[in-house]
Amino acid sequence: LARSTYYHQLNAMNRPDRDASLLGLVREAFENSGRRYGYKRVHLELRGMGIRVSAKRVMRLMTRHGLVPLLKRARRYSSYKGEIGGEAPDNLVNRDFHAEGPNRLWAADLTEFRIPAGKV
């Protein structure tokens, strides 16, 4: 360990914490949110109060002092609701498409296309 490094660290430990005043404001914004805001929204709250501070500095303060939101982020939106109609119908044709008479065998092909106006 270099001599200059030792004395630099010794002096650094005696210096006052420059984030002490900011920590109170961060903690207040965090508690006012019901402990739900992360560092990004706390940073926006501080900006709304007219305090200019880096978002990374807010993140470091919150991490160092254990100010962690209660809930993680919301789930991503998915419109999938599961299989519709329950079970698949029985396969009565078994790939034998020859009909014994008119209106005895009907087949259909369902295809979905995505176009800018929506699904077709």
mmCIF file of N, CA, C and O in Angstrom, residues 25-26 28-30 32-33 37-53 58:
data_model
loop_
_atom_site.group_PDB
_atom_site.id
_atom_site.type_symbol
_atom_site.label_atom_id
_atom_site.label_comp_id
_atom_site.label_asym_id
_atom_site.label_seq_id
_atom_site.Cartn_x
_atom_site.Cartn_y
_atom_site.Cartn_z
ATOM 1 N N LEU A 25 -33.736 13.793 1.426
ATOM 2 C CA LEU A 25 -34.751 14.042 0.395
ATOM 3 C C LEU A 25 -35.112 12.759 -0.349
ATOM 4 O O LEU A 25 -36.287 12.526 -0.655
ATOM 5 N N VAL A 26 -34.117 11.925 -0.620
ATOM 6 C CA VAL A 26 -34.375 10.653 -1.304
ATOM 7 C C VAL A 26 -35.242 9.767 -0.422
ATOM 8 O O VAL A 26 -36.216 9.172 -0.878
ATOM 9 N N GLU A 28 -37.268 10.692 1.944
ATOM 10 C CA GLU A 28 -38.617 11.277 2.050
ATOM 11 C C GLU A 28 -39.456 10.948 0.820
ATOM 12 O O GLU A 28 -40.614 10.542 0.940
ATOM 13 N N ALA A 29 -38.875 11.101 -0.379
ATOM 14 C CA ALA A 29 -39.610 10.786 -1.612
ATOM 15 C C ALA A 29 -39.947 9.305 -1.672
ATOM 16 O O ALA A 29 -41.038 8.919 -2.110
ATOM 17 N N PHE A 30 -39.037 8.468 -1.202
ATOM 18 C CA PHE A 30 -39.259 7.030 -1.209
ATOM 19 C C PHE A 30 -40.376 6.642 -0.240
ATOM 20 O O PHE A 30 -41.253 5.845 -0.565
ATOM 21 N N ASN A 32 -42.780 8.625 0.910
ATOM 22 C CA ASN A 32 -44.055 9.197 0.471
ATOM 23 C C ASN A 32 -44.719 8.352 -0.614
ATOM 24 O O ASN A 32 -45.930 8.431 -0.790
ATOM 25 N N SER A 33 -43.933 7.564 -1.324
ATOM 26 C CA SER A 33 -44.500 6.709 -2.373
ATOM 27 C C SER A 33 -45.042 5.413 -1.803
ATOM 28 O O SER A 33 -45.527 4.571 -2.555
ATOM 29 N N TYR A 37 -41.554 3.276 -5.089
ATOM 30 C CA TYR A 37 -40.782 3.868 -6.183
ATOM 31 C C TYR A 37 -39.367 3.305 -6.215
ATOM 32 O O TYR A 37 -38.735 3.133 -5.187
ATOM 33 N N GLY A 38 -38.885 3.072 -7.417
ATOM 34 C CA GLY A 38 -37.490 2.730 -7.617
ATOM 35 C C GLY A 38 -36.683 4.000 -7.808
ATOM 36 O O GLY A 38 -37.190 5.119 -7.678
ATOM 37 N N TYR A 39 -35.428 3.834 -8.159
ATOM 38 C CA TYR A 39 -34.558 5.004 -8.250
ATOM 39 C C TYR A 39 -34.972 5.944 -9.371
ATOM 40 O O TYR A 39 -34.818 7.157 -9.252
ATOM 41 N N LYS A 40 -35.552 5.416 -10.455
ATOM 42 C CA LYS A 40 -35.928 6.292 -11.576
ATOM 43 C C LYS A 40 -37.057 7.231 -11.184
ATOM 44 O O LYS A 40 -37.018 8.433 -11.484
ATOM 45 N N ARG A 41 -38.064 6.700 -10.505
ATOM 46 C CA ARG A 41 -39.187 7.551 -10.134
ATOM 47 C C ARG A 41 -38.829 8.481 -8.979
ATOM 48 O O ARG A 41 -39.340 9.601 -8.904
ATOM 49 N N VAL A 42 -37.964 8.030 -8.083
ATOM 50 C CA VAL A 42 -37.489 8.927 -7.019
ATOM 51 C C VAL A 42 -36.716 10.078 -7.655
ATOM 52 O O VAL A 42 -36.861 11.238 -7.255
ATOM 53 N N HIS A 43 -35.909 9.766 -8.664
ATOM 54 C CA HIS A 43 -35.162 10.811 -9.377
ATOM 55 C C HIS A 43 -36.120 11.809 -10.016
ATOM 56 O O HIS A 43 -35.901 13.025 -9.960
ATOM 57 N N LEU A 44 -37.210 11.326 -10.623
ATOM 58 C CA LEU A 44 -38.202 12.232 -11.220
ATOM 59 C C LEU A 44 -38.883 13.091 -10.160
ATOM 60 O O LEU A 44 -39.188 14.262 -10.408
ATOM 61 N N GLU A 45 -39.144 12.505 -8.986
ATOM 62 C CA GLU A 45 -39.734 13.283 -7.888
ATOM 63 C C GLU A 45 -38.802 14.420 -7.476
ATOM 64 O O GLU A 45 -39.247 15.541 -7.242
ATOM 65 N N LEU A 46 -37.507 14.110 -7.378
ATOM 66 C CA LEU A 46 -36.543 15.142 -6.994
ATOM 67 C C LEU A 46 -36.461 16.234 -8.056
ATOM 68 O O LEU A 46 -36.356 17.414 -7.733
ATOM 69 N N ARG A 47 -36.510 15.829 -9.327
ATOM 70 C CA ARG A 47 -36.509 16.828 -10.398
ATOM 71 C C ARG A 47 -37.746 17.701 -10.319
ATOM 72 O O ARG A 47 -37.693 18.902 -10.590
ATOM 73 N N GLY A 48 -38.881 17.087 -9.968
ATOM 74 C CA GLY A 48 -40.119 17.854 -9.808
ATOM 75 C C GLY A 48 -40.030 18.863 -8.682
ATOM 76 O O GLY A 48 -40.683 19.911 -8.711
ATOM 77 N N MET A 49 -39.224 18.549 -7.671
ATOM 78 C CA MET A 49 -39.025 19.492 -6.558
ATOM 79 C C MET A 49 -37.983 20.545 -6.891
ATOM 80 O O MET A 49 -37.710 21.415 -6.081
ATOM 81 N N GLY A 50 -37.367 20.438 -8.066
ATOM 82 C CA GLY A 50 -36.381 21.424 -8.482
ATOM 83 C C GLY A 50 -34.960 21.094 -8.057
ATOM 84 O O GLY A 50 -34.100 21.971 -8.048
ATOM 85 N N ILE A 51 -34.709 19.852 -7.703
ATOM 86 C CA ILE A 51 -33.369 19.444 -7.268
ATOM 87 C C ILE A 51 -32.689 18.725 -8.428
ATOM 88 O O ILE A 51 -33.189 17.708 -8.906
ATOM 89 N N ARG A 52 -31.572 19.282 -8.878
ATOM 90 C CA ARG A 52 -30.814 18.666 -9.982
ATOM 91 C C ARG A 52 -29.797 17.704 -9.417
ATOM 92 O O ARG A 52 -28.878 18.112 -8.701
ATOM 93 N N VAL A 53 -29.984 16.436 -9.740
ATOM 94 C CA VAL A 53 -29.077 15.400 -9.254
ATOM 95 C C VAL A 53 -29.086 14.269 -10.277
ATOM 96 O O VAL A 53 -30.076 14.052 -10.982
ATOM 97 N N VAL A 58 -28.667 8.898 -7.242
ATOM 98 C CA VAL A 58 -29.849 8.472 -6.488
ATOM 99 C C VAL A 58 -29.841 6.952 -6.352
ATOM 100 O O VAL A 58 -30.112 6.407 -5.280
#
